[in-house]
Amino acid sequence: MDYDIQVKPVCMTFEDFFAAFSPDSNPSFSVTPATGRMDRRSGGELTELVVHCDPKGQSGNLEGNLVVNLPDDNSKICIKVTVASF
């Protein structure tokens, strides 16, 4: 299962980013691209991330914390992801 997430730029300039799920997230989750460049906030384009969930037979609510690090700005964006798997 793939889910598109659009992240609004928050920095004044173009910023490199690194995206990954926190260690306490369900291991079913992954994200692409894991690295890239986010547009600047004034008039900038949204950054599209694709979250992939492969539950491998697990059922129930699978939870993960997607973290988008912006090291040059010394900030991060955290997104809670919950997928119902049957």
Short mmCIF file of N, CA and C in Angstrom, two decimals:
data_model
loop_
_atom_site.label_atom_id
_atom_site.label_comp_id
_atom_site.label_asym_id
_atom_site.label_seq_id
_atom_site.Cartn_x
_atom_site.Cartn_y
_atom_site.Cartn_z
N MET A 1 0.84 -1.17 0.00
CA MET A 1 0.00 0.00 0.00
C MET A 1 0.89 1.24 0.00
N ASP A 2 0.62 2.14 -0.90
CA ASP A 2 1.36 3.40 -0.97
C ASP A 2 0.43 4.57 -0.67
N TYR A 3 0.97 5.54 0.07
CA TYR A 3 0.22 6.73 0.45
C TYR A 3 1.06 7.95 0.14
N ASP A 4 0.49 8.91 -0.57
CA ASP A 4 1.19 10.15 -0.89
C ASP A 4 0.97 11.15 0.23
N ILE A 5 2.06 11.77 0.66
CA ILE A 5 1.99 12.82 1.68
C ILE A 5 2.65 14.05 1.09
N GLN A 6 1.95 15.18 1.17
CA GLN A 6 2.52 16.43 0.67
C GLN A 6 2.92 17.29 1.86
N VAL A 7 4.18 17.71 1.86
CA VAL A 7 4.73 18.48 2.97
C VAL A 7 4.95 19.92 2.50
N LYS A 8 4.36 20.85 3.24
CA LYS A 8 4.49 22.27 2.92
C LYS A 8 5.87 22.77 3.35
N PRO A 9 6.56 23.52 2.49
CA PRO A 9 7.87 24.04 2.87
C PRO A 9 7.74 25.03 4.04
N VAL A 10 8.71 24.98 4.94
CA VAL A 10 8.65 25.82 6.14
C VAL A 10 9.85 26.76 6.27
N CYS A 11 10.83 26.67 5.39
CA CYS A 11 12.06 27.46 5.52
C CYS A 11 12.09 28.61 4.53
N MET A 12 12.89 29.60 4.84
CA MET A 12 13.02 30.78 3.98
C MET A 12 13.79 30.48 2.70
N THR A 13 14.64 29.46 2.72
CA THR A 13 15.46 29.12 1.56
C THR A 13 15.25 27.66 1.20
N PHE A 14 15.83 27.24 0.09
CA PHE A 14 15.81 25.83 -0.27
C PHE A 14 16.58 25.06 0.80
N GLU A 15 16.06 23.91 1.22
CA GLU A 15 16.70 23.14 2.29
C GLU A 15 16.80 21.67 1.90
N ASP A 16 17.97 21.09 2.13
CA ASP A 16 18.11 19.64 1.98
C ASP A 16 17.32 18.98 3.10
N PHE A 17 16.74 17.81 2.80
CA PHE A 17 16.01 17.08 3.84
C PHE A 17 16.38 15.61 3.82
N PHE A 18 16.15 14.97 4.96
CA PHE A 18 16.33 13.53 5.13
C PHE A 18 15.06 13.02 5.80
N ALA A 19 14.39 12.04 5.18
CA ALA A 19 13.13 11.52 5.72
C ALA A 19 13.29 10.06 6.10
N ALA A 20 12.75 9.70 7.26
CA ALA A 20 12.79 8.32 7.73
C ALA A 20 11.77 8.15 8.85
N PHE A 21 11.46 6.90 9.15
CA PHE A 21 10.58 6.61 10.27
C PHE A 21 11.41 6.43 11.53
N SER A 22 10.88 6.90 12.65
CA SER A 22 11.59 6.78 13.92
C SER A 22 11.69 5.31 14.32
N PRO A 23 12.67 4.97 15.17
CA PRO A 23 12.88 3.58 15.56
C PRO A 23 11.69 2.91 16.24
N ASP A 24 10.82 3.70 16.87
CA ASP A 24 9.65 3.11 17.55
C ASP A 24 8.48 2.88 16.60
N SER A 25 8.65 3.16 15.31
CA SER A 25 7.60 2.94 14.31
C SER A 25 7.50 1.47 13.95
N ASN A 26 6.33 1.08 13.48
CA ASN A 26 6.15 -0.28 12.98
C ASN A 26 7.10 -0.50 11.81
N PRO A 27 7.79 -1.62 11.76
CA PRO A 27 8.78 -1.85 10.69
C PRO A 27 8.17 -2.02 9.30
N SER A 28 6.86 -2.01 9.19
CA SER A 28 6.19 -2.14 7.90
C SER A 28 6.33 -0.89 7.04
N PHE A 29 6.72 0.23 7.64
CA PHE A 29 6.75 1.51 6.94
C PHE A 29 8.11 1.82 6.32
N SER A 30 8.05 2.45 5.15
CA SER A 30 9.24 3.04 4.52
C SER A 30 8.78 4.28 3.76
N VAL A 31 9.74 5.15 3.39
CA VAL A 31 9.41 6.40 2.72
C VAL A 31 10.39 6.64 1.58
N THR A 32 9.87 7.18 0.47
CA THR A 32 10.71 7.62 -0.64
C THR A 32 10.22 9.00 -1.08
N PRO A 33 11.08 9.87 -1.49
CA PRO A 33 12.53 9.75 -1.39
C PRO A 33 12.98 9.94 0.05
N ALA A 34 14.09 9.31 0.40
CA ALA A 34 14.64 9.43 1.75
C ALA A 34 15.46 10.71 1.89
N THR A 35 15.91 11.25 0.77
CA THR A 35 16.65 12.52 0.77
C THR A 35 16.18 13.37 -0.39
N GLY A 36 16.38 14.66 -0.28
CA GLY A 36 16.00 15.55 -1.37
C GLY A 36 16.19 17.00 -0.97
N ARG A 37 15.60 17.88 -1.74
CA ARG A 37 15.69 19.32 -1.48
C ARG A 37 14.28 19.88 -1.43
N MET A 38 13.96 20.53 -0.32
CA MET A 38 12.64 21.14 -0.14
C MET A 38 12.69 22.57 -0.65
N ASP A 39 11.61 22.96 -1.29
CA ASP A 39 11.49 24.32 -1.84
C ASP A 39 11.41 25.33 -0.70
N ARG A 40 11.56 26.60 -1.03
CA ARG A 40 11.42 27.65 -0.01
C ARG A 40 9.95 27.93 0.25
N ARG A 41 9.67 28.52 1.39
CA ARG A 41 8.28 28.65 1.82
C ARG A 41 7.48 29.68 1.04
N SER A 42 8.05 30.77 0.61
CA SER A 42 7.26 31.78 -0.10
C SER A 42 7.11 31.39 -1.57
N GLY A 43 5.93 30.89 -1.90
CA GLY A 43 5.64 30.51 -3.27
C GLY A 43 6.22 29.18 -3.69
N GLY A 44 6.75 28.43 -2.74
CA GLY A 44 7.39 27.16 -3.06
C GLY A 44 6.41 26.02 -3.29
N GLU A 45 6.90 25.02 -4.00
CA GLU A 45 6.11 23.82 -4.28
C GLU A 45 6.09 22.91 -3.06
N LEU A 46 5.02 22.13 -2.93
CA LEU A 46 4.95 21.12 -1.88
C LEU A 46 5.93 20.00 -2.20
N THR A 47 6.47 19.38 -1.18
CA THR A 47 7.35 18.23 -1.36
C THR A 47 6.50 16.98 -1.20
N GLU A 48 6.52 16.11 -2.20
CA GLU A 48 5.73 14.89 -2.13
C GLU A 48 6.58 13.72 -1.66
N LEU A 49 6.13 13.08 -0.60
CA LEU A 49 6.76 11.88 -0.08
C LEU A 49 5.78 10.73 -0.25
N VAL A 50 6.29 9.56 -0.56
CA VAL A 50 5.45 8.37 -0.71
C VAL A 50 5.77 7.42 0.44
N VAL A 51 4.76 7.15 1.26
CA VAL A 51 4.90 6.21 2.37
C VAL A 51 4.41 4.85 1.88
N HIS A 52 5.26 3.86 2.05
CA HIS A 52 4.91 2.49 1.66
C HIS A 52 4.70 1.68 2.93
N CYS A 53 3.62 0.90 2.95
CA CYS A 53 3.33 0.03 4.09
C CYS A 53 3.18 -1.39 3.58
N ASP A 54 4.05 -2.27 4.06
CA ASP A 54 4.00 -3.69 3.71
C ASP A 54 3.82 -4.47 5.02
N PRO A 55 2.55 -4.73 5.43
CA PRO A 55 2.30 -5.31 6.75
C PRO A 55 2.76 -6.76 6.93
N LYS A 56 3.04 -7.46 5.86
CA LYS A 56 3.54 -8.84 5.94
C LYS A 56 2.71 -9.70 6.89
N GLY A 57 1.40 -9.65 6.70
CA GLY A 57 0.49 -10.49 7.48
C GLY A 57 0.00 -9.89 8.78
N GLN A 58 0.56 -8.77 9.21
CA GLN A 58 0.09 -8.14 10.44
C GLN A 58 -1.29 -7.53 10.21
N SER A 59 -2.11 -7.53 11.25
CA SER A 59 -3.41 -6.87 11.14
C SER A 59 -3.58 -5.91 12.31
N GLY A 60 -4.53 -5.01 12.16
CA GLY A 60 -4.77 -4.00 13.19
C GLY A 60 -4.26 -2.65 12.74
N ASN A 61 -4.17 -1.74 13.69
CA ASN A 61 -3.67 -0.39 13.39
C ASN A 61 -2.15 -0.40 13.49
N LEU A 62 -1.49 -0.08 12.38
CA LEU A 62 -0.04 0.01 12.34
C LEU A 62 0.33 1.49 12.43
N GLU A 63 1.22 1.84 13.36
CA GLU A 63 1.55 3.24 13.58
C GLU A 63 3.02 3.51 13.34
N GLY A 64 3.28 4.70 12.82
CA GLY A 64 4.66 5.13 12.59
C GLY A 64 4.79 6.63 12.72
N ASN A 65 6.00 7.07 13.01
CA ASN A 65 6.31 8.50 13.12
C ASN A 65 7.31 8.85 12.03
N LEU A 66 6.83 9.55 11.02
CA LEU A 66 7.68 10.00 9.93
C LEU A 66 8.36 11.30 10.35
N VAL A 67 9.70 11.32 10.25
CA VAL A 67 10.46 12.50 10.64
C VAL A 67 11.20 13.01 9.40
N VAL A 68 10.97 14.28 9.09
CA VAL A 68 11.67 14.95 7.98
C VAL A 68 12.65 15.92 8.62
N ASN A 69 13.93 15.57 8.59
CA ASN A 69 14.97 16.42 9.18
C ASN A 69 15.45 17.46 8.17
N LEU A 70 15.58 18.69 8.65
CA LEU A 70 16.11 19.80 7.86
C LEU A 70 17.37 20.28 8.59
N PRO A 71 18.50 19.61 8.38
CA PRO A 71 19.69 19.89 9.19
C PRO A 71 20.25 21.30 9.05
N ASP A 72 20.18 21.90 7.88
CA ASP A 72 20.72 23.25 7.71
C ASP A 72 19.91 24.30 8.47
N ASP A 73 18.62 24.00 8.68
CA ASP A 73 17.74 24.91 9.41
C ASP A 73 17.64 24.51 10.88
N ASN A 74 18.26 23.37 11.23
CA ASN A 74 18.21 22.84 12.59
C ASN A 74 16.77 22.63 13.06
N SER A 75 15.95 22.05 12.15
CA SER A 75 14.55 21.81 12.49
C SER A 75 14.10 20.47 11.91
N LYS A 76 12.90 20.07 12.28
CA LYS A 76 12.34 18.83 11.76
C LYS A 76 10.82 18.95 11.71
N ILE A 77 10.24 18.12 10.84
CA ILE A 77 8.79 18.03 10.70
C ILE A 77 8.42 16.60 11.05
N CYS A 78 7.46 16.44 11.97
CA CYS A 78 7.04 15.10 12.40
C CYS A 78 5.60 14.86 11.95
N ILE A 79 5.37 13.69 11.37
CA ILE A 79 4.04 13.34 10.87
C ILE A 79 3.68 11.96 11.42
N LYS A 80 2.55 11.88 12.12
CA LYS A 80 2.06 10.60 12.66
C LYS A 80 1.30 9.89 11.55
N VAL A 81 1.65 8.60 11.30
CA VAL A 81 1.01 7.80 10.25
C VAL A 81 0.35 6.59 10.90
N THR A 82 -0.92 6.38 10.60
CA THR A 82 -1.64 5.21 11.09
C THR A 82 -2.34 4.54 9.91
N VAL A 83 -2.12 3.23 9.76
CA VAL A 83 -2.73 2.46 8.68
C VAL A 83 -3.49 1.31 9.31
N ALA A 84 -4.75 1.13 8.90
CA ALA A 84 -5.54 -0.01 9.35
C ALA A 84 -5.30 -1.16 8.38
N SER A 85 -4.77 -2.26 8.89
CA SER A 85 -4.46 -3.43 8.06
C SER A 85 -5.40 -4.57 8.45
N PHE A 86 -5.94 -5.24 7.42
CA PHE A 86 -6.89 -6.34 7.68
C PHE A 86 -6.32 -7.64 7.22
#
